Coordinates of C-alpha atoms in Angstrom, one line a residue:
M22 CA 23.0 10.0 -9.6
K23 CA 26.2 8.1 -10.4
R24 CA 25.5 5.6 -7.7
T25 CA 21.9 5.1 -8.8
R26 CA 23.1 4.5 -12.4
I27 CA 25.6 1.9 -11.3
V28 CA 23.0 0.1 -9.2
A29 CA 20.6 0.1 -12.1
L30 CA 23.2 -1.4 -14.4
A31 CA 23.9 -4.1 -11.8
L32 CA 20.2 -4.9 -11.6
A33 CA 20.0 -5.2 -15.3
A34 CA 22.9 -7.7 -15.3
L35 CA 21.2 -9.7 -12.6
A36 CA 17.9 -9.7 -14.5
A37 CA 19.7 -11.1 -17.6
C38 CA 20.6 -14.1 -15.5
A39 CA 17.1 -14.7 -14.3
P40 CA 15.6 -18.1 -14.9
A41 CA 12.8 -18.2 -17.4
F42 CA 10.0 -19.4 -15.1
A43 CA 6.6 -19.0 -16.7
Q44 CA 4.1 -17.4 -14.5
T45 CA 1.4 -19.9 -15.4
L46 CA -1.6 -19.5 -13.1
T47 CA -4.3 -22.1 -12.4
P48 CA -7.1 -21.8 -9.9
A49 CA -6.0 -23.8 -6.9
S50 CA -9.4 -25.5 -6.6
R51 CA -9.0 -27.0 -10.1
A52 CA -5.3 -28.0 -9.7
K53 CA -5.1 -31.8 -9.5
L54 CA -2.3 -32.2 -7.0
P55 CA -2.7 -35.2 -4.6
V56 CA -2.6 -34.7 -0.9
Q57 CA -0.1 -37.3 0.3
T58 CA -1.7 -38.3 3.6
K59 CA -4.6 -38.0 5.9
D60 CA -2.1 -36.4 8.4
A61 CA -2.1 -33.1 6.4
K62 CA -2.1 -30.0 8.5
V63 CA -4.8 -27.4 7.9
V64 CA -3.0 -24.1 8.3
D65 CA -4.4 -21.1 10.2
R66 CA -7.4 -19.8 8.2
Q67 CA -6.2 -16.2 8.2
L68 CA -3.0 -17.2 6.2
T69 CA -5.2 -18.3 3.3
A70 CA -8.0 -15.8 3.7
D71 CA -8.4 -15.2 -0.1
G72 CA -11.2 -17.6 -1.3
A73 CA -10.0 -18.1 -4.9
P74 CA -6.2 -18.4 -4.9
N75 CA -4.3 -19.3 -8.1
R76 CA -1.6 -22.0 -8.3
G77 CA 1.7 -21.5 -10.1
G78 CA 4.3 -18.8 -10.7
T79 CA 7.5 -17.9 -8.8
V80 CA 7.7 -16.0 -5.5
S81 CA 10.9 -13.9 -5.6
L82 CA 12.5 -12.8 -2.3
R83 CA 15.8 -11.2 -1.3
L84 CA 18.8 -12.6 0.4
P85 CA 21.3 -10.0 1.6
G86 CA 24.2 -12.4 1.1
A87 CA 25.1 -15.8 -0.3
P88 CA 24.6 -18.8 1.9
Q89 CA 27.9 -20.4 3.1
T90 CA 26.3 -23.8 3.2
F91 CA 23.0 -25.7 3.0
N92 CA 23.8 -27.5 6.2
Y93 CA 21.6 -25.8 8.8
Y94 CA 23.7 -27.0 11.7
G95 CA 27.1 -26.8 10.0
V96 CA 27.5 -23.1 10.3
L97 CA 27.2 -20.5 13.0
G98 CA 25.4 -17.1 12.4
D99 CA 24.7 -17.5 8.7
N100 CA 21.2 -16.0 8.5
N101 CA 21.2 -16.6 4.7
A102 CA 21.7 -20.3 5.1
Y103 CA 19.1 -20.4 7.9
T104 CA 16.5 -18.5 5.8
V105 CA 16.8 -20.9 2.9
Q106 CA 16.7 -24.2 4.9
Q107 CA 13.9 -23.0 7.1
Q108 CA 11.7 -23.4 3.9
A109 CA 13.0 -26.9 3.2
L110 CA 13.1 -28.4 6.7
D111 CA 10.4 -28.6 9.4
R112 CA 10.1 -28.6 13.1
L113 CA 8.3 -31.0 15.5
I114 CA 6.5 -27.9 16.9
E115 CA 5.9 -24.7 15.0
M116 CA 5.2 -21.2 15.9
N117 CA 2.2 -19.6 14.3
P118 CA 3.8 -17.1 11.8
V119 CA 1.4 -14.4 12.8
N120 CA 1.1 -14.5 16.6
N121 CA 3.8 -17.0 17.7
A122 CA 1.3 -19.4 19.3
L123 CA 2.7 -23.0 19.5
E124 CA 1.2 -25.4 17.0
P125 CA 1.7 -29.0 15.8
G126 CA 4.3 -29.4 13.1
L127 CA 5.9 -32.7 12.2
A128 CA 4.5 -33.9 15.5
K129 CA 0.8 -33.9 15.2
S130 CA 0.3 -34.3 19.0
W131 CA 2.2 -34.8 22.2
K132 CA 1.6 -35.8 25.8
I133 CA 3.4 -35.3 29.1
E134 CA 4.3 -38.2 31.3
G135 CA 6.3 -37.0 34.4
N136 CA 9.7 -35.9 33.2
S137 CA 9.0 -37.2 29.7
V138 CA 7.2 -35.9 26.6
I139 CA 5.9 -38.4 23.9
F140 CA 5.5 -37.0 20.4
S141 CA 3.3 -38.6 17.8
L142 CA 4.7 -38.0 14.3
R143 CA 2.7 -37.4 11.1
D144 CA 2.6 -40.1 8.6
I145 CA 4.4 -38.1 5.9
K146 CA 7.4 -38.5 3.5
W147 CA 10.5 -36.6 2.7
S148 CA 10.6 -35.0 -0.7
D149 CA 12.5 -38.0 -2.1
G150 CA 9.6 -40.3 -1.0
V151 CA 11.3 -41.8 2.0
P152 CA 9.0 -41.9 5.1
L153 CA 9.7 -39.6 8.0
T154 CA 10.3 -41.7 11.2
A155 CA 11.3 -41.4 14.8
D156 CA 14.9 -42.3 13.7
D157 CA 15.1 -38.9 11.9
V158 CA 14.2 -37.1 15.1
I159 CA 16.7 -39.0 17.2
F160 CA 19.5 -38.7 14.6
T161 CA 18.9 -34.9 14.4
M162 CA 19.0 -34.5 18.2
E163 CA 22.0 -36.7 18.9
Y164 CA 24.3 -35.8 15.9
F165 CA 23.4 -32.2 15.4
V166 CA 21.3 -30.4 18.0
Q167 CA 22.9 -31.9 21.1
N168 CA 26.3 -32.5 19.5
R169 CA 28.7 -29.8 20.8
N170 CA 30.9 -30.3 17.8
A171 CA 28.2 -29.2 15.4
L172 CA 28.8 -25.5 14.7
G173 CA 25.1 -24.7 15.0
N174 CA 24.3 -26.9 17.9
Q175 CA 21.9 -26.1 20.7
S176 CA 23.3 -28.4 23.3
T177 CA 22.9 -26.0 26.3
V178 CA 19.2 -25.6 25.6
F179 CA 18.5 -29.4 25.7
M180 CA 20.1 -30.2 29.0
V181 CA 19.2 -29.7 32.7
D182 CA 21.4 -30.1 35.7
G183 CA 24.2 -30.8 33.4
K184 CA 22.5 -33.8 31.8
P185 CA 21.5 -33.9 28.1
F186 CA 17.9 -34.8 27.2
E187 CA 17.6 -38.5 26.2
W188 CA 15.7 -39.4 23.0
S189 CA 14.2 -42.8 22.4
K190 CA 12.1 -44.6 19.8
I191 CA 8.8 -46.1 20.8
D192 CA 7.9 -47.0 17.2
D193 CA 8.4 -45.5 13.8
R194 CA 6.0 -42.7 14.4
T195 CA 6.4 -42.2 18.1
V196 CA 9.4 -40.6 19.8
K197 CA 10.1 -39.9 23.5
V198 CA 12.3 -37.3 25.2
T199 CA 13.2 -37.8 28.9
M200 CA 14.7 -35.0 31.1
A201 CA 16.4 -35.3 34.4
R202 CA 13.6 -33.0 35.6
P203 CA 10.8 -31.2 33.8
V204 CA 11.9 -28.3 31.6
G205 CA 8.9 -26.1 30.7
T206 CA 10.7 -24.4 27.8
I207 CA 11.2 -27.6 25.8
F208 CA 8.2 -26.9 23.6
T209 CA 9.4 -23.4 22.6
S210 CA 13.0 -24.6 22.3
L211 CA 11.8 -27.2 19.8
T212 CA 10.5 -24.5 17.5
F213 CA 14.1 -23.7 16.7
V214 CA 15.0 -27.3 15.8
L215 CA 14.8 -28.3 12.2
I216 CA 14.6 -32.1 11.7
V217 CA 17.1 -33.5 9.1
P218 CA 16.9 -36.8 7.1
K219 CA 18.9 -39.6 8.6
H220 CA 18.9 -41.6 5.4
A221 CA 20.5 -38.7 3.4
L222 CA 23.0 -37.5 6.0
E223 CA 24.1 -40.5 7.9
P224 CA 26.3 -41.9 5.0
L225 CA 28.0 -38.5 4.8
I226 CA 29.3 -38.3 8.3
N227 CA 32.0 -40.1 10.3
K228 CA 30.5 -41.2 13.6
A229 CA 33.9 -41.5 15.1
D230 CA 34.4 -37.8 14.4
M231 CA 31.5 -35.8 15.7
S232 CA 32.7 -32.6 14.0
S233 CA 32.2 -34.3 10.6
V234 CA 28.6 -33.3 10.8
N235 CA 29.6 -29.8 9.7
N236 CA 30.9 -31.0 6.3
P237 CA 27.9 -32.3 4.3
W238 CA 25.6 -30.2 2.1
G239 CA 28.0 -27.5 1.0
T240 CA 26.8 -25.1 -1.7
A241 CA 28.5 -27.2 -4.4
S242 CA 26.5 -30.3 -3.4
D243 CA 24.0 -32.1 -5.7
L244 CA 20.9 -30.4 -4.5
S245 CA 18.7 -33.2 -5.7
K246 CA 20.2 -35.3 -2.9
I247 CA 19.2 -32.8 -0.2
P248 CA 15.6 -33.8 0.7
G249 CA 13.3 -31.9 2.9
T250 CA 9.8 -32.0 4.4
G251 CA 9.1 -28.3 3.9
A252 CA 6.8 -26.7 1.4
Y253 CA 9.8 -26.1 -0.9
V254 CA 13.0 -27.9 -1.5
L255 CA 16.3 -26.9 -3.1
D256 CA 16.4 -27.0 -6.9
R257 CA 19.3 -24.9 -8.2
Y258 CA 22.0 -22.5 -6.8
I259 CA 23.5 -19.9 -9.1
V260 CA 26.5 -18.8 -7.2
D261 CA 26.3 -15.4 -5.7
Q262 CA 23.1 -14.7 -7.7
R263 CA 20.2 -16.8 -6.6
V264 CA 18.9 -19.8 -4.8
I265 CA 16.0 -21.5 -6.5
M266 CA 13.6 -23.8 -4.6
K267 CA 10.7 -25.9 -6.0
R268 CA 7.5 -27.3 -4.7
N269 CA 7.9 -30.3 -2.5
P270 CA 6.0 -33.1 -4.3
Y271 CA 5.2 -34.6 -0.8
S272 CA 4.0 -31.3 0.8
W273 CA 1.7 -31.9 3.7
R274 CA 0.0 -28.6 4.4
V275 CA -3.4 -27.6 3.1
D276 CA -5.6 -24.6 3.3
S277 CA -9.0 -24.6 4.9
R278 CA -10.6 -25.5 1.6
G279 CA -8.5 -28.6 1.2
N280 CA -6.1 -27.1 -1.4
L281 CA -2.6 -28.4 -1.2
L282 CA 0.1 -25.8 -0.3
P283 CA 2.2 -24.1 -1.5
Y284 CA 0.3 -22.2 -4.1
A285 CA 3.4 -21.1 -6.1
D286 CA 5.6 -23.5 -8.1
F287 CA 8.9 -21.9 -7.2
L288 CA 10.5 -19.9 -4.5
E289 CA 13.6 -18.0 -5.5
Y290 CA 16.0 -15.9 -3.4
L291 CA 17.8 -13.2 -5.2
I292 CA 21.1 -12.4 -3.6
V293 CA 21.2 -8.6 -3.4
R294 CA 23.7 -7.3 -0.9
D295 CA 23.0 -3.6 -1.3
N296 CA 19.8 -2.4 0.4
E297 CA 19.2 0.4 -2.2
A298 CA 19.6 -2.1 -5.0
A299 CA 17.1 -4.4 -3.2
M300 CA 14.5 -1.6 -3.0
L301 CA 15.0 -0.8 -6.7
K302 CA 14.3 -4.4 -7.5
F303 CA 11.3 -4.4 -5.3
E304 CA 9.9 -1.2 -6.9
A305 CA 10.5 -2.8 -10.3
G306 CA 8.4 -5.9 -9.3
E307 CA 11.4 -8.3 -9.4
I308 CA 11.0 -9.0 -5.6
S309 CA 7.5 -10.1 -4.7
Y310 CA 7.5 -8.8 -1.1
T311 CA 10.0 -7.6 1.4
D312 CA 10.5 -7.1 5.2
G313 CA 13.7 -5.3 4.7
I314 CA 12.4 -1.7 4.4
A315 CA 14.5 0.7 6.4
A316 CA 12.8 3.5 8.4
A317 CA 14.5 6.1 6.2
Q318 CA 13.0 4.5 3.1
F319 CA 9.5 4.1 4.4
S320 CA 8.1 7.6 3.7
G321 CA 9.5 7.7 0.1
L322 CA 8.0 4.3 -0.7
K323 CA 4.7 5.2 0.9
E324 CA 4.4 8.4 -1.1
K325 CA 4.9 6.4 -4.3
E326 CA 2.2 4.0 -3.2
L327 CA -0.2 6.8 -2.5
S328 CA 0.5 8.4 -5.8
K329 CA -1.3 5.3 -7.4
K330 CA 1.7 5.0 -9.8
A331 CA 3.6 2.3 -7.8
P332 CA 2.8 -1.4 -8.3
F333 CA 3.1 -2.1 -4.6
V334 CA 1.7 -1.5 -1.2
I335 CA 3.7 -0.6 1.9
F336 CA 2.8 -1.7 5.5
R337 CA 3.8 -0.5 8.9
T338 CA 2.7 -3.1 11.3
E339 CA 2.5 -4.2 14.9
P340 CA 6.0 -5.6 15.7
T341 CA 6.4 -9.4 16.0
R342 CA 10.2 -9.8 15.8
P343 CA 12.8 -9.5 18.5
T344 CA 14.5 -6.6 16.7
P345 CA 14.5 -3.7 16.7
S346 CA 14.8 -3.9 20.5
P347 CA 12.2 -2.1 22.6
M348 CA 13.7 0.8 24.6
H349 CA 13.4 1.1 28.3
I350 CA 14.3 3.5 31.1
A351 CA 15.9 2.0 34.2
F352 CA 16.3 3.1 37.8
N353 CA 19.4 2.1 39.7
F354 CA 18.2 0.5 43.0
D355 CA 21.9 0.4 44.0
A356 CA 22.8 4.0 43.2
K357 CA 26.0 5.2 45.0
D358 CA 24.3 8.2 46.6
P359 CA 22.1 6.8 49.5
V360 CA 19.4 9.5 49.0
V361 CA 19.2 8.9 45.3
R362 CA 19.2 5.2 46.0
G363 CA 16.3 5.6 48.3
L364 CA 14.5 7.7 45.7
M365 CA 15.1 5.1 42.9
R366 CA 13.5 2.5 45.3
T367 CA 10.5 4.7 45.9
K368 CA 7.5 3.6 43.8
E369 CA 6.0 7.1 43.8
F370 CA 9.1 8.6 42.2
R371 CA 9.2 5.9 39.5
M372 CA 5.5 6.4 38.8
A373 CA 6.1 10.2 38.5
V374 CA 8.8 9.6 35.9
E375 CA 6.4 7.3 33.9
R376 CA 3.7 10.0 34.1
A377 CA 6.2 12.6 32.8
L378 CA 7.1 10.3 29.9
D379 CA 5.1 11.3 26.8
R380 CA 5.3 8.0 24.9
R381 CA 3.1 9.3 22.1
K382 CA 5.4 12.2 21.5
V383 CA 8.4 9.8 21.5
I384 CA 6.7 7.7 18.9
D385 CA 5.8 10.7 16.8
Q386 CA 9.0 12.7 17.0
V387 CA 11.7 10.1 17.7
F388 CA 10.4 7.2 15.6
S389 CA 8.6 9.3 13.0
G390 CA 5.4 7.5 14.0
L391 CA 7.0 4.1 13.2
A392 CA 6.7 2.6 16.6
V393 CA 4.0 1.3 19.0
L394 CA 3.5 0.9 22.7
G395 CA 5.2 -2.3 23.6
G396 CA 4.3 -4.8 26.3
T397 CA 6.1 -5.1 29.6
P398 CA 8.1 -6.8 28.2
V399 CA 6.1 -9.4 26.1
L400 CA 4.9 -8.0 22.8
P401 CA 1.2 -7.6 22.3
S402 CA 1.5 -9.6 19.1
N403 CA 2.7 -12.6 21.2
K404 CA -0.7 -14.2 21.8
A405 CA 0.9 -17.2 23.5
F406 CA 2.2 -15.1 26.4
Y407 CA 1.0 -11.5 26.3
N408 CA -1.0 -10.3 29.3
P409 CA -3.4 -7.5 28.0
A410 CA -4.0 -6.4 31.6
V411 CA -0.7 -4.4 31.4
E412 CA -2.5 -1.9 29.2
K413 CA -4.7 -0.9 32.1
I414 CA -1.8 -0.9 34.6
R415 CA 0.5 1.2 32.4
R416 CA 0.3 4.9 33.4
G417 CA -0.2 7.5 30.6
F418 CA 1.3 11.0 30.2
D419 CA -0.1 13.3 32.9
M420 CA 2.1 16.2 34.2
N421 CA -0.4 17.0 37.0
A422 CA -0.4 13.5 38.3
A423 CA 3.4 13.4 38.0
R424 CA 3.6 16.6 40.2
T425 CA 1.4 15.0 42.9
L426 CA 3.5 11.8 42.9
L427 CA 6.8 13.8 43.3
S428 CA 5.3 15.5 46.3
G429 CA 4.3 12.1 47.7
A430 CA 7.9 10.9 47.2
G431 CA 9.0 13.7 49.6
L432 CA 10.3 16.1 47.0
K433 CA 9.5 19.8 47.8
D434 CA 10.6 23.2 46.5
G435 CA 12.1 24.3 49.8
N436 CA 13.5 27.7 48.8
G437 CA 11.0 28.8 46.1
D438 CA 13.5 28.7 43.2
G439 CA 11.4 26.3 41.1
W440 CA 13.6 23.3 41.7
L441 CA 12.7 20.4 44.0
D442 CA 15.0 19.5 46.9
R443 CA 15.9 16.1 48.1
P444 CA 14.4 14.8 51.4
D445 CA 17.7 15.8 53.1
G446 CA 17.2 19.4 51.9
K447 CA 20.0 19.4 49.3
P448 CA 19.2 20.2 45.6
L449 CA 17.9 17.2 43.7
E450 CA 20.2 16.3 40.7
I451 CA 19.9 13.1 38.8
V452 CA 22.0 12.0 35.8
L453 CA 20.4 10.0 33.0
T454 CA 23.1 8.0 31.2
V455 CA 22.5 7.0 27.5
D456 CA 24.6 5.7 24.7
T457 CA 24.9 7.5 21.3
T458 CA 21.9 5.7 19.8
K459 CA 19.8 8.5 18.1
E460 CA 16.5 7.3 19.5
H461 CA 17.9 7.0 23.0
V462 CA 19.4 10.5 23.0
E463 CA 16.2 12.1 21.6
T464 CA 14.1 10.3 24.2
A465 CA 16.4 11.4 27.0
M466 CA 16.0 15.0 25.8
L467 CA 12.2 14.8 25.8
L468 CA 12.1 13.2 29.2
S469 CA 14.6 15.7 30.7
E470 CA 12.6 18.7 29.4
N471 CA 9.3 17.4 31.0
L472 CA 11.0 16.6 34.3
K473 CA 12.6 20.0 34.4
R474 CA 9.2 21.6 34.0
L475 CA 8.3 19.7 37.2
G476 CA 11.3 21.0 39.0
V477 CA 13.5 17.9 38.6
K478 CA 17.1 18.6 37.4
L479 CA 17.5 15.5 35.2
E480 CA 20.7 16.0 33.1
F481 CA 21.5 13.3 30.5
Q482 CA 25.0 12.2 29.5
S483 CA 25.6 10.5 26.2
V484 CA 28.6 8.3 26.2
D485 CA 30.1 5.8 23.6
A486 CA 28.9 2.2 23.6
K487 CA 31.9 0.8 25.4
L488 CA 31.9 3.3 28.3
F489 CA 28.1 3.0 28.5
G490 CA 28.3 -0.8 28.9
E491 CA 31.0 -0.5 31.6
R492 CA 29.0 2.1 33.6
I493 CA 25.7 0.3 33.4
N494 CA 27.0 -3.2 34.1
S495 CA 29.0 -2.0 37.1
G496 CA 26.0 -0.1 38.5
T497 CA 27.7 3.3 38.1
F498 CA 24.6 5.3 37.1
D499 CA 21.4 6.9 38.5
M500 CA 19.1 6.3 35.6
C501 CA 19.7 5.1 32.1
I502 CA 18.1 4.3 28.8
R503 CA 18.8 0.9 27.2
A504 CA 17.2 -1.6 24.9
F505 CA 16.9 -5.4 24.9
G506 CA 15.3 -7.7 22.3
N507 CA 12.1 -9.7 22.9
Q508 CA 11.8 -13.5 22.6
P509 CA 8.6 -15.5 22.0
D510 CA 8.9 -17.3 25.4
P511 CA 9.6 -15.1 28.5
H512 CA 11.9 -17.8 29.9
L513 CA 14.3 -17.1 27.1
R514 CA 14.9 -13.7 28.7
K515 CA 15.2 -15.1 32.3
G516 CA 18.7 -13.6 32.4
I517 CA 17.3 -10.1 32.1
Y518 CA 14.1 -10.1 34.1
Q519 CA 14.7 -12.5 37.0
P520 CA 16.4 -11.0 40.0
T521 CA 20.0 -12.3 40.0
G522 CA 19.9 -12.6 36.2
N523 CA 23.2 -11.8 34.4
L524 CA 21.5 -8.7 32.9
Y525 CA 19.4 -7.7 35.9
Y526 CA 21.6 -4.6 36.1
W527 CA 19.2 -2.2 37.9
H528 CA 19.5 -4.1 41.2
I529 CA 22.8 -5.9 41.1
S530 CA 22.9 -6.5 44.9
T531 CA 20.2 -9.2 44.5
K532 CA 23.1 -11.6 43.6
D533 CA 26.4 -12.3 45.2
A534 CA 29.8 -12.7 43.5
D535 CA 28.9 -16.2 42.3
S536 CA 25.5 -14.9 40.9
K537 CA 23.6 -16.7 43.7
P538 CA 20.5 -15.1 45.0
V539 CA 20.7 -12.7 47.9
F540 CA 17.1 -12.8 49.1
A541 CA 17.7 -10.3 51.9
E542 CA 18.3 -7.6 49.2
M543 CA 15.2 -8.4 47.2
L544 CA 12.0 -6.4 47.6
P545 CA 8.8 -8.6 48.1
W546 CA 7.8 -8.3 44.5
E547 CA 11.3 -9.3 43.4
K548 CA 11.1 -12.4 45.5
E549 CA 7.9 -13.2 43.7
L550 CA 9.6 -12.6 40.3
Y551 CA 12.4 -14.9 41.2
D552 CA 9.9 -17.7 42.1
I553 CA 7.9 -17.1 38.9
F554 CA 10.9 -17.8 36.7
E555 CA 12.0 -20.8 38.8
Q556 CA 8.5 -22.3 38.4
G557 CA 8.2 -21.4 34.8
A558 CA 11.4 -23.2 34.0
V559 CA 10.0 -26.6 35.1
E560 CA 6.3 -26.3 34.5
L561 CA 5.2 -28.3 31.5
D562 CA 1.6 -27.3 31.4
Q563 CA 1.5 -24.4 29.0
A564 CA -1.7 -22.9 30.5
K565 CA 0.0 -22.8 33.9
R566 CA 3.1 -21.3 32.4
K567 CA 0.9 -18.6 30.8
A568 CA -0.6 -17.7 34.2
L569 CA 2.9 -17.4 35.7
Y570 CA 4.2 -15.1 33.0
D571 CA 0.9 -13.1 33.1
R572 CA 1.8 -12.3 36.7
F573 CA 5.4 -11.5 35.7
Q574 CA 4.2 -8.9 33.2
A575 CA 1.7 -7.4 35.7
I576 CA 4.5 -7.0 38.3
Y577 CA 6.7 -5.1 35.9
A578 CA 3.9 -2.9 34.7
D579 CA 2.9 -2.1 38.3
E580 CA 6.2 -1.8 40.1
I581 CA 8.1 -0.3 37.0
P582 CA 11.7 -1.0 38.0
I583 CA 12.2 -0.2 34.3
I584 CA 9.8 1.8 32.1
F585 CA 9.1 0.3 28.7
V586 CA 8.9 3.1 26.2
A587 CA 8.1 1.9 22.7
K588 CA 8.9 -0.8 20.1
G589 CA 9.8 0.0 16.5
M590 CA 7.3 -1.3 13.9
N591 CA 8.0 -3.9 11.3
L592 CA 8.0 -2.4 7.8
Y593 CA 6.9 -4.5 4.8
G594 CA 6.1 -4.1 1.2
A595 CA 4.3 -6.3 -1.3
N596 CA 3.7 -6.3 -5.0
N597 CA 0.1 -5.6 -5.9
K598 CA 0.0 -9.0 -7.7
V599 CA 0.7 -10.9 -4.5
G600 CA -2.3 -12.4 -2.7
N601 CA -2.7 -13.5 0.9
F602 CA -0.4 -10.8 2.1
Y603 CA -2.2 -8.2 4.3
M604 CA -2.6 -6.6 7.7
N605 CA -5.2 -8.1 10.0
K606 CA -7.5 -6.2 12.4
E607 CA -4.9 -6.6 15.2
G608 CA -2.3 -4.7 13.1
L609 CA -0.2 -7.8 12.4
I610 CA 1.1 -8.7 9.0
V611 CA -0.2 -12.0 7.6
F612 CA 1.8 -14.1 5.1
T613 CA 4.1 -17.1 4.6
P614 CA 6.0 -18.1 1.5
Y615 CA 3.8 -21.1 1.1
T616 CA 0.5 -19.3 1.3
V617 CA 1.0 -16.3 -0.9
Y618 CA -0.1 -16.5 -4.5
F619 CA -0.3 -14.4 -7.7
K620 CA -3.5 -12.8 -8.8
S621 CA -4.6 -13.2 -12.4
K622 CA -4.6 -9.4 -13.0

């Protein structure tokens, strides 16, 4: 009670500092706001599904901490700075905010010519009225993205064979990138690159000192001199309280009815470090919507929604983000015991374990229902790369089928004691190693119980994170439970899923001491996986890359060197007054800060 009162007082103090933005609403169709160019982008229709949106008002969101800077590339690991500037600065290529499909951004089109890609830029302006040109792109890449002295650089992504990508200007609205050899991930990699204004930043850096790029645009800067191309641009910063952004007068996105976006006049980020305090502000309507709901908070908020007394709606949705990481069960193909090693390499045994895994029970009991069946390993929500065929390949819970598969793997109850013996006649005992993560331990318990019912002595050991990492990375285990995050492009997880990868820990012998491939150790399907990732890295045709990674997913689903268990849901909440924030028929949440609006009532 004492803590709640303190939090409430703190919220009251913050509210007293709130800017007096009038929530003036005007039907978007009647708002006389000029579209700046014929190069306007019509956004995905589902993002603006409501037919009669209003214009005006302020969208209020939460930042869990104060930004250290407004220089996107001048800081490392500051998610608060990244969150803000991702609204003000744009990318050449964008990811669809719902399904991660690649879409035109500042580049309205592009074409591939050998080892080069040529981008055609939109005829648009920065928020201060200066035209966007190829010079901005080249400046961004050379002085920030590919500059190793920039704290937030991405230099390793934009090089191949040790050679940086070369950027050149064809004309003001055409820019070319040339690579030593084709790199198929360039398009996805560019979705992480925000283009900055050369005319505003070049005078602030010392070209003789490439680390000077980290200095401009600190939080004490004149925000009117920080232009952007995004839907919103910086307006005011109240230290440690809020970041206020305003509509970009040269915004270039429109809805399917031709209305200029964004709908709201202002976007403000309230700096609220405490999650409990943030939820109180959300419940009070001071935060328009949130994706920061913890699993422990979900049921309480949902009860309030269902009581019809709460001014908000709560969603549990198909996951789209890399975290929380999807859990998997791995078999050690290099187990120290030769009989166990042979068993781990036997597909019938791995299939039996999958059949004995009650994923639905794991979702219900371990995740309190707040998880879904993930892909293998691409998420179903990732329409750019997901292969739906894995759903037919994946084997469901079936204890009778598991029993038959164990027999096919050569495991019999030789002495009638109810326990299966190894092919060499000795009692079968397998150790499942897990860390102390609650979900991992509880999943291990459920799997162990089911396998014991089938006569498999599967004992699990829970060890601390440091010891767990040492055991797993050194190959000192039989089976284990671990979790890795997803990425929108499978190539970004090459180090995990390609044999010889630095995290391909379930078959370490596929690489030598220098991490070079040992093909003699690879199973036939592992050799195919290796080739898939090598081809995917250099293939520029996205349809061909999709076909390659479809096969990658099918191999993992069929051969199951690791069994993907479940993926935690994303949990969201939105005020009832917020429009264009909903769950689509595929179970994905649909919204962006520049397409939500406020309903009249």
